[in-house]
Amino acid sequence: TLTAYTEDATVLYYDWETKFLTDMVNRVSERRDISPKQISTLMKIINRYNDNPTIPQIKYLRALGYEGDIDSLSKGEVSKLIDELKEEK
């Protein structure tokens, strides 16, 4: 599966990313070590969520009827709003 925001701003995840995050949760809960490379990868995933929203996300959010301020929202927050608005329709 491809991690991207499609034209309608749907979030898709890499299969490896889901497995990686599951492994990180298990490692932390079992108090096992996490390598510097694993920490770096984890931070990239977290930071991507906190990036600015993409133009397709913004367009889709507006198409769903959102009229609020988008400037202060992160990519992850916009994604959550999209999910909520899609559920309402």
PDB file of N, CA and C in Angstrom:
ATOM      1  N   THR A   1       0.844  -1.179   0.000  1.00  0.00           N
ATOM      2  CA  THR A   1       0.000   0.000   0.000  1.00  0.00           C
ATOM      3  C   THR A   1       0.887   1.239   0.000  1.00  0.00           C
ATOM      4  N   LEU A   2       0.439   2.291  -0.594  1.00  0.00           N
ATOM      5  CA  LEU A   2       1.210   3.516  -0.727  1.00  0.00           C
ATOM      6  C   LEU A   2       0.815   4.517   0.354  1.00  0.00           C
ATOM      7  N   THR A   3       1.811   5.132   1.002  1.00  0.00           N
ATOM      8  CA  THR A   3       1.514   6.194   1.950  1.00  0.00           C
ATOM      9  C   THR A   3       1.462   7.500   1.179  1.00  0.00           C
ATOM     10  N   ALA A   4       0.291   8.092   1.128  1.00  0.00           N
ATOM     11  CA  ALA A   4       0.135   9.348   0.398  1.00  0.00           C
ATOM     12  C   ALA A   4      -1.228   9.921   0.707  1.00  0.00           C
ATOM     13  N   TYR A   5      -1.384  11.154   0.320  1.00  0.00           N
ATOM     14  CA  TYR A   5      -2.710  11.747   0.345  1.00  0.00           C
ATOM     15  C   TYR A   5      -3.160  11.739  -1.104  1.00  0.00           C
ATOM     16  N   THR A   6      -4.208  11.010  -1.377  1.00  0.00           N
ATOM     17  CA  THR A   6      -4.711  10.913  -2.729  1.00  0.00           C
ATOM     18  C   THR A   6      -5.426  12.207  -3.080  1.00  0.00           C
ATOM     19  N   GLU A   7      -5.948  12.281  -4.296  1.00  0.00           N
ATOM     20  CA  GLU A   7      -6.622  13.507  -4.725  1.00  0.00           C
ATOM     21  C   GLU A   7      -7.766  13.889  -3.798  1.00  0.00           C
ATOM     22  N   ASP A   8      -8.414  12.902  -3.212  1.00  0.00           N
ATOM     23  CA  ASP A   8      -9.501  13.225  -2.286  1.00  0.00           C
ATOM     24  C   ASP A   8      -9.001  13.307  -0.843  1.00  0.00           C
ATOM     25  N   ALA A   9      -7.671  13.303  -0.672  1.00  0.00           N
ATOM     26  CA  ALA A   9      -6.999  13.472   0.621  1.00  0.00           C
ATOM     27  C   ALA A   9      -7.158  12.281   1.551  1.00  0.00           C
ATOM     28  N   THR A  10      -7.503  11.119   1.017  1.00  0.00           N
ATOM     29  CA  THR A  10      -7.581   9.914   1.831  1.00  0.00           C
ATOM     30  C   THR A  10      -6.174   9.505   2.235  1.00  0.00           C
ATOM     31  N   VAL A  11      -6.005   9.140   3.482  1.00  0.00           N
ATOM     32  CA  VAL A  11      -4.695   8.727   3.972  1.00  0.00           C
ATOM     33  C   VAL A  11      -4.521   7.237   3.757  1.00  0.00           C
ATOM     34  N   LEU A  12      -3.429   6.866   3.128  1.00  0.00           N
ATOM     35  CA  LEU A  12      -3.082   5.470   2.943  1.00  0.00           C
ATOM     36  C   LEU A  12      -1.746   5.234   3.621  1.00  0.00           C
ATOM     37  N   TYR A  13      -1.522   4.049   4.123  1.00  0.00           N
ATOM     38  CA  TYR A  13      -0.295   3.745   4.835  1.00  0.00           C
ATOM     39  C   TYR A  13       0.447   2.598   4.173  1.00  0.00           C
ATOM     40  N   TYR A  14       1.785   2.662   4.256  1.00  0.00           N
ATOM     41  CA  TYR A  14       2.598   1.534   3.832  1.00  0.00           C
ATOM     42  C   TYR A  14       2.356   0.389   4.802  1.00  0.00           C
ATOM     43  N   ASP A  15       2.334  -0.812   4.278  1.00  0.00           N
ATOM     44  CA  ASP A  15       2.218  -1.974   5.157  1.00  0.00           C
ATOM     45  C   ASP A  15       3.383  -2.014   6.139  1.00  0.00           C
ATOM     46  N   TRP A  16       4.602  -1.684   5.655  1.00  0.00           N
ATOM     47  CA  TRP A  16       5.768  -1.742   6.533  1.00  0.00           C
ATOM     48  C   TRP A  16       5.635  -0.747   7.678  1.00  0.00           C
ATOM     49  N   GLU A  17       4.995   0.389   7.403  1.00  0.00           N
ATOM     50  CA  GLU A  17       4.863   1.417   8.428  1.00  0.00           C
ATOM     51  C   GLU A  17       3.959   0.942   9.559  1.00  0.00           C
ATOM     52  N   THR A  18       2.874   0.308   9.212  1.00  0.00           N
ATOM     53  CA  THR A  18       1.971  -0.236  10.224  1.00  0.00           C
ATOM     54  C   THR A  18       2.689  -1.286  11.067  1.00  0.00           C
ATOM     55  N   LYS A  19       3.424  -2.163  10.395  1.00  0.00           N
ATOM     56  CA  LYS A  19       4.182  -3.196  11.115  1.00  0.00           C
ATOM     57  C   LYS A  19       5.263  -2.565  11.989  1.00  0.00           C
ATOM     58  N   PHE A  20       5.927  -1.550  11.462  1.00  0.00           N
ATOM     59  CA  PHE A  20       6.976  -0.868  12.215  1.00  0.00           C
ATOM     60  C   PHE A  20       6.407  -0.235  13.486  1.00  0.00           C
ATOM     61  N   LEU A  21       5.305   0.486  13.346  1.00  0.00           N
ATOM     62  CA  LEU A  21       4.703   1.153  14.508  1.00  0.00           C
ATOM     63  C   LEU A  21       4.220   0.141  15.539  1.00  0.00           C
ATOM     64  N   THR A  22       3.667  -0.958  15.087  1.00  0.00           N
ATOM     65  CA  THR A  22       3.250  -2.022  16.005  1.00  0.00           C
ATOM     66  C   THR A  22       4.447  -2.575  16.757  1.00  0.00           C
ATOM     67  N   ASP A  23       5.547  -2.792  16.034  1.00  0.00           N
ATOM     68  CA  ASP A  23       6.767  -3.284  16.663  1.00  0.00           C
ATOM     69  C   ASP A  23       7.306  -2.283  17.694  1.00  0.00           C
ATOM     70  N   MET A  24       7.237  -0.992  17.376  1.00  0.00           N
ATOM     71  CA  MET A  24       7.732   0.017  18.311  1.00  0.00           C
ATOM     72  C   MET A  24       6.901   0.028  19.590  1.00  0.00           C
ATOM     73  N   VAL A  25       5.591  -0.101  19.451  1.00  0.00           N
ATOM     74  CA  VAL A  25       4.718  -0.162  20.624  1.00  0.00           C
ATOM     75  C   VAL A  25       5.085  -1.372  21.481  1.00  0.00           C
ATOM     76  N   ASN A  26       5.282  -2.507  20.828  1.00  0.00           N
ATOM     77  CA  ASN A  26       5.653  -3.719  21.567  1.00  0.00           C
ATOM     78  C   ASN A  26       7.006  -3.557  22.262  1.00  0.00           C
ATOM     79  N   ARG A  27       7.962  -2.978  21.559  1.00  0.00           N
ATOM     80  CA  ARG A  27       9.301  -2.792  22.152  1.00  0.00           C
ATOM     81  C   ARG A  27       9.235  -1.895  23.388  1.00  0.00           C
ATOM     82  N   VAL A  28       8.502  -0.819  23.286  1.00  0.00           N
ATOM     83  CA  VAL A  28       8.402   0.112  24.412  1.00  0.00           C
ATOM     84  C   VAL A  28       7.677  -0.551  25.577  1.00  0.00           C
ATOM     85  N   SER A  29       6.584  -1.229  25.294  1.00  0.00           N
ATOM     86  CA  SER A  29       5.821  -1.861  26.380  1.00  0.00           C
ATOM     87  C   SER A  29       6.603  -2.999  27.048  1.00  0.00           C
ATOM     88  N   GLU A  30       7.488  -3.629  26.282  1.00  0.00           N
ATOM     89  CA  GLU A  30       8.323  -4.705  26.833  1.00  0.00           C
ATOM     90  C   GLU A  30       9.677  -4.190  27.342  1.00  0.00           C
ATOM     91  N   ARG A  31       9.857  -2.873  27.287  1.00  0.00           N
ATOM     92  CA  ARG A  31      11.088  -2.208  27.752  1.00  0.00           C
ATOM     93  C   ARG A  31      12.338  -2.715  27.034  1.00  0.00           C
ATOM     94  N   ARG A  32      12.166  -2.998  25.726  1.00  0.00           N
ATOM     95  CA  ARG A  32      13.299  -3.413  24.902  1.00  0.00           C
ATOM     96  C   ARG A  32      13.931  -2.179  24.270  1.00  0.00           C
ATOM     97  N   ASP A  33      15.192  -2.296  23.911  1.00  0.00           N
ATOM     98  CA  ASP A  33      15.918  -1.178  23.311  1.00  0.00           C
ATOM     99  C   ASP A  33      15.379  -0.828  21.927  1.00  0.00           C
ATOM    100  N   ILE A  34      15.491   0.454  21.609  1.00  0.00           N
ATOM    101  CA  ILE A  34      15.161   0.957  20.274  1.00  0.00           C
ATOM    102  C   ILE A  34      16.436   1.569  19.715  1.00  0.00           C
ATOM    103  N   SER A  35      16.794   1.182  18.505  1.00  0.00           N
ATOM    104  CA  SER A  35      18.040   1.651  17.895  1.00  0.00           C
ATOM    105  C   SER A  35      17.900   3.108  17.446  1.00  0.00           C
ATOM    106  N   PRO A  36      19.034   3.798  17.259  1.00  0.00           N
ATOM    107  CA  PRO A  36      18.986   5.174  16.737  1.00  0.00           C
ATOM    108  C   PRO A  36      18.268   5.251  15.384  1.00  0.00           C
ATOM    109  N   LYS A  37      18.453   4.245  14.527  1.00  0.00           N
ATOM    110  CA  LYS A  37      17.790   4.246  13.224  1.00  0.00           C
ATOM    111  C   LYS A  37      16.274   4.115  13.397  1.00  0.00           C
ATOM    112  N   GLN A  38      15.841   3.285  14.341  1.00  0.00           N
ATOM    113  CA  GLN A  38      14.406   3.134  14.599  1.00  0.00           C
ATOM    114  C   GLN A  38      13.820   4.434  15.142  1.00  0.00           C
ATOM    115  N   ILE A  39      14.552   5.087  16.016  1.00  0.00           N
ATOM    116  CA  ILE A  39      14.097   6.375  16.558  1.00  0.00           C
ATOM    117  C   ILE A  39      13.976   7.399  15.437  1.00  0.00           C
ATOM    118  N   SER A  40      14.960   7.421  14.543  1.00  0.00           N
ATOM    119  CA  SER A  40      14.935   8.352  13.416  1.00  0.00           C
ATOM    120  C   SER A  40      13.713   8.106  12.525  1.00  0.00           C
ATOM    121  N   THR A  41      13.433   6.847  12.232  1.00  0.00           N
ATOM    122  CA  THR A  41      12.279   6.501  11.406  1.00  0.00           C
ATOM    123  C   THR A  41      10.981   6.892  12.102  1.00  0.00           C
ATOM    124  N   LEU A  42      10.905   6.627  13.379  1.00  0.00           N
ATOM    125  CA  LEU A  42       9.726   6.998  14.152  1.00  0.00           C
ATOM    126  C   LEU A  42       9.493   8.505  14.121  1.00  0.00           C
ATOM    127  N   MET A  43      10.562   9.276  14.261  1.00  0.00           N
ATOM    128  CA  MET A  43      10.440  10.735  14.234  1.00  0.00           C
ATOM    129  C   MET A  43       9.986  11.240  12.862  1.00  0.00           C
ATOM    130  N   LYS A  44      10.433  10.586  11.790  1.00  0.00           N
ATOM    131  CA  LYS A  44       9.986  10.977  10.450  1.00  0.00           C
ATOM    132  C   LYS A  44       8.482  10.767  10.298  1.00  0.00           C
ATOM    133  N   ILE A  45       7.991   9.655  10.821  1.00  0.00           N
ATOM    134  CA  ILE A  45       6.564   9.369  10.753  1.00  0.00           C
ATOM    135  C   ILE A  45       5.786  10.406  11.564  1.00  0.00           C
ATOM    136  N   ILE A  46       6.244  10.684  12.760  1.00  0.00           N
ATOM    137  CA  ILE A  46       5.576  11.661  13.629  1.00  0.00           C
ATOM    138  C   ILE A  46       5.597  13.045  13.000  1.00  0.00           C
ATOM    139  N   ASN A  47       6.747  13.445  12.487  1.00  0.00           N
ATOM    140  CA  ASN A  47       6.871  14.787  11.896  1.00  0.00           C
ATOM    141  C   ASN A  47       6.015  14.936  10.653  1.00  0.00           C
ATOM    142  N   ARG A  48       5.869  13.863   9.884  1.00  0.00           N
ATOM    143  CA  ARG A  48       5.030  13.928   8.687  1.00  0.00           C
ATOM    144  C   ARG A  48       3.584  14.236   9.092  1.00  0.00           C
ATOM    145  N   TYR A  49       3.134  13.663  10.175  1.00  0.00           N
ATOM    146  CA  TYR A  49       1.785  13.927  10.684  1.00  0.00           C
ATOM    147  C   TYR A  49       1.634  15.397  11.078  1.00  0.00           C
ATOM    148  N   ASN A  50       2.719  15.991  11.567  1.00  0.00           N
ATOM    149  CA  ASN A  50       2.673  17.371  12.047  1.00  0.00           C
ATOM    150  C   ASN A  50       2.987  18.405  10.966  1.00  0.00           C
ATOM    151  N   ASP A  51       3.316  17.957   9.750  1.00  0.00           N
ATOM    152  CA  ASP A  51       3.597  18.883   8.648  1.00  0.00           C
ATOM    153  C   ASP A  51       2.361  19.692   8.294  1.00  0.00           C
ATOM    154  N   ASN A  52       2.559  20.683   7.442  1.00  0.00           N
ATOM    155  CA  ASN A  52       1.436  21.470   6.933  1.00  0.00           C
ATOM    156  C   ASN A  52       0.569  20.594   6.034  1.00  0.00           C
ATOM    157  N   PRO A  53      -0.730  20.858   5.996  1.00  0.00           N
ATOM    158  CA  PRO A  53      -1.607  20.071   5.134  1.00  0.00           C
ATOM    159  C   PRO A  53      -1.257  20.265   3.661  1.00  0.00           C
ATOM    160  N   THR A  54      -1.564  19.252   2.865  1.00  0.00           N
ATOM    161  CA  THR A  54      -1.307  19.340   1.430  1.00  0.00           C
ATOM    162  C   THR A  54      -2.425  20.121   0.754  1.00  0.00           C
ATOM    163  N   ILE A  55      -2.160  20.611  -0.434  1.00  0.00           N
ATOM    164  CA  ILE A  55      -3.183  21.338  -1.191  1.00  0.00           C
ATOM    165  C   ILE A  55      -4.382  20.433  -1.488  1.00  0.00           C
ATOM    166  N   PRO A  56      -4.168  19.159  -1.904  1.00  0.00           N
ATOM    167  CA  PRO A  56      -5.341  18.298  -2.103  1.00  0.00           C
ATOM    168  C   PRO A  56      -6.170  18.115  -0.832  1.00  0.00           C
ATOM    169  N   GLN A  57      -5.502  18.038   0.318  1.00  0.00           N
ATOM    170  CA  GLN A  57      -6.246  17.921   1.585  1.00  0.00           C
ATOM    171  C   GLN A  57      -7.116  19.151   1.805  1.00  0.00           C
ATOM    172  N   ILE A  58      -6.529  20.318   1.611  1.00  0.00           N
ATOM    173  CA  ILE A  58      -7.252  21.580   1.833  1.00  0.00           C
ATOM    174  C   ILE A  58      -8.450  21.675   0.889  1.00  0.00           C
ATOM    175  N   LYS A  59      -8.226  21.351  -0.386  1.00  0.00           N
ATOM    176  CA  LYS A  59      -9.313  21.409  -1.367  1.00  0.00           C
ATOM    177  C   LYS A  59     -10.435  20.440  -0.996  1.00  0.00           C
ATOM    178  N   TYR A  60     -10.060  19.254  -0.583  1.00  0.00           N
ATOM    179  CA  TYR A  60     -11.075  18.250  -0.227  1.00  0.00           C
ATOM    180  C   TYR A  60     -11.839  18.663   1.028  1.00  0.00           C
ATOM    181  N   LEU A  61     -11.119  19.213   2.004  1.00  0.00           N
ATOM    182  CA  LEU A  61     -11.764  19.686   3.230  1.00  0.00           C
ATOM    183  C   LEU A  61     -12.791  20.764   2.908  1.00  0.00           C
ATOM    184  N   ARG A  62     -12.426  21.693   2.041  1.00  0.00           N
ATOM    185  CA  ARG A  62     -13.360  22.753   1.629  1.00  0.00           C
ATOM    186  C   ARG A  62     -14.537  22.162   0.856  1.00  0.00           C
ATOM    187  N   ALA A  63     -14.256  21.173  -0.015  1.00  0.00           N
ATOM    188  CA  ALA A  63     -15.329  20.541  -0.793  1.00  0.00           C
ATOM    189  C   ALA A  63     -16.328  19.830   0.121  1.00  0.00           C
ATOM    190  N   LEU A  64     -15.844  19.364   1.273  1.00  0.00           N
ATOM    191  CA  LEU A  64     -16.728  18.711   2.242  1.00  0.00           C
ATOM    192  C   LEU A  64     -17.529  19.719   3.064  1.00  0.00           C
ATOM    193  N   GLY A  65     -17.265  21.018   2.834  1.00  0.00           N
ATOM    194  CA  GLY A  65     -18.048  22.055   3.492  1.00  0.00           C
ATOM    195  C   GLY A  65     -17.394  22.709   4.692  1.00  0.00           C
ATOM    196  N   TYR A  66     -16.126  22.383   4.971  1.00  0.00           N
ATOM    197  CA  TYR A  66     -15.455  22.983   6.126  1.00  0.00           C
ATOM    198  C   TYR A  66     -15.195  24.456   5.841  1.00  0.00           C
ATOM    199  N   GLU A  67     -15.603  25.320   6.759  1.00  0.00           N
ATOM    200  CA  GLU A  67     -15.441  26.761   6.576  1.00  0.00           C
ATOM    201  C   GLU A  67     -14.503  27.386   7.595  1.00  0.00           C
ATOM    202  N   GLY A  68     -13.949  26.586   8.498  1.00  0.00           N
ATOM    203  CA  GLY A  68     -13.075  27.109   9.537  1.00  0.00           C
ATOM    204  C   GLY A  68     -11.685  27.462   9.031  1.00  0.00           C
ATOM    205  N   ASP A  69     -10.855  27.946   9.948  1.00  0.00           N
ATOM    206  CA  ASP A  69      -9.484  28.330   9.641  1.00  0.00           C
ATOM    207  C   ASP A  69      -8.625  27.076   9.459  1.00  0.00           C
ATOM    208  N   ILE A  70      -7.876  27.035   8.390  1.00  0.00           N
ATOM    209  CA  ILE A  70      -7.010  25.892   8.111  1.00  0.00           C
ATOM    210  C   ILE A  70      -5.549  26.225   8.385  1.00  0.00           C
ATOM    211  N   ASP A  71      -5.211  27.505   8.398  1.00  0.00           N
ATOM    212  CA  ASP A  71      -3.815  27.932   8.510  1.00  0.00           C
ATOM    213  C   ASP A  71      -3.089  27.364   9.724  1.00  0.00           C
ATOM    214  N   SER A  72      -3.787  27.169  10.817  1.00  0.00           N
ATOM    215  CA  SER A  72      -3.133  26.704  12.039  1.00  0.00           C
ATOM    216  C   SER A  72      -3.185  25.184  12.205  1.00  0.00           C
ATOM    217  N   LEU A  73      -3.780  24.470  11.234  1.00  0.00           N
ATOM    218  CA  LEU A  73      -3.948  23.028  11.356  1.00  0.00           C
ATOM    219  C   LEU A  73      -2.782  22.260  10.745  1.00  0.00           C
ATOM    220  N   SER A  74      -2.483  21.111  11.328  1.00  0.00           N
ATOM    221  CA  SER A  74      -1.442  20.230  10.797  1.00  0.00           C
ATOM    222  C   SER A  74      -2.062  19.254   9.799  1.00  0.00           C
ATOM    223  N   LYS A  75      -1.217  18.546   9.084  1.00  0.00           N
ATOM    224  CA  LYS A  75      -1.659  17.532   8.131  1.00  0.00           C
ATOM    225  C   LYS A  75      -2.522  16.485   8.839  1.00  0.00           C
ATOM    226  N   GLY A  76      -2.095  16.078  10.008  1.00  0.00           N
ATOM    227  CA  GLY A  76      -2.847  15.086  10.762  1.00  0.00           C
ATOM    228  C   GLY A  76      -4.197  15.603  11.234  1.00  0.00           C
ATOM    229  N   GLU A  77      -4.242  16.857  11.662  1.00  0.00           N
ATOM    230  CA  GLU A  77      -5.505  17.442  12.119  1.00  0.00           C
ATOM    231  C   GLU A  77      -6.497  17.576  10.963  1.00  0.00           C
ATOM    232  N   VAL A  78      -5.989  17.977   9.797  1.00  0.00           N
ATOM    233  CA  VAL A  78      -6.850  18.090   8.625  1.00  0.00           C
ATOM    234  C   VAL A  78      -7.370  16.708   8.230  1.00  0.00           C
ATOM    235  N   SER A  79      -6.512  15.719   8.299  1.00  0.00           N
ATOM    236  CA  SER A  79      -6.926  14.357   7.983  1.00  0.00           C
ATOM    237  C   SER A  79      -8.061  13.909   8.901  1.00  0.00           C
ATOM    238  N   LYS A  80      -7.935  14.218  10.176  1.00  0.00           N
ATOM    239  CA  LYS A  80      -8.973  13.851  11.142  1.00  0.00           C
ATOM    240  C   LYS A  80     -10.290  14.581  10.831  1.00  0.00           C
ATOM    241  N   LEU A  81     -10.203  15.859  10.496  1.00  0.00           N
ATOM    242  CA  LEU A  81     -11.401  16.619  10.135  1.00  0.00           C
ATOM    243  C   LEU A  81     -12.078  16.022   8.905  1.00  0.00           C
ATOM    244  N   ILE A  82     -11.274  15.642   7.916  1.00  0.00           N
ATOM    245  CA  ILE A  82     -11.820  15.023   6.704  1.00  0.00           C
ATOM    246  C   ILE A  82     -12.582  13.759   7.072  1.00  0.00           C
ATOM    247  N   ASP A  83     -11.968  12.932   7.911  1.00  0.00           N
ATOM    248  CA  ASP A  83     -12.644  11.692   8.335  1.00  0.00           C
ATOM    249  C   ASP A  83     -13.968  11.996   9.021  1.00  0.00           C
ATOM    250  N   GLU A  84     -13.971  12.991   9.895  1.00  0.00           N
ATOM    251  CA  GLU A  84     -15.188  13.343  10.632  1.00  0.00           C
ATOM    252  C   GLU A  84     -16.269  13.851   9.689  1.00  0.00           C
ATOM    253  N   LEU A  85     -15.879  14.710   8.750  1.00  0.00           N
ATOM    254  CA  LEU A  85     -16.864  15.267   7.808  1.00  0.00           C
ATOM    255  C   LEU A  85     -17.404  14.190   6.876  1.00  0.00           C
ATOM    256  N   LYS A  86     -16.576  13.250   6.487  1.00  0.00           N
ATOM    257  CA  LYS A  86     -17.031  12.156   5.633  1.00  0.00           C
ATOM    258  C   LYS A  86     -18.032  11.279   6.374  1.00  0.00           C
ATOM    259  N   GLU A  87     -17.828  11.076   7.666  1.00  0.00           N
ATOM    260  CA  GLU A  87     -18.756  10.271   8.473  1.00  0.00           C
ATOM    261  C   GLU A  87     -20.120  10.951   8.604  1.00  0.00           C
ATOM    262  N   GLU A  88     -20.103  12.294   8.647  1.00  0.00           N
ATOM    263  CA  GLU A  88     -21.344  13.050   8.787  1.00  0.00           C
ATOM    264  C   GLU A  88     -22.209  12.982   7.532  1.00  0.00           C
ATOM    265  N   LYS A  89     -21.601  12.766   6.381  1.00  0.00           N
ATOM    266  CA  LYS A  89     -22.342  12.771   5.103  1.00  0.00           C
ATOM    267  C   LYS A  89     -22.972  11.450   4.810  1.00  0.00           C
TER     268      LYS A  89
END
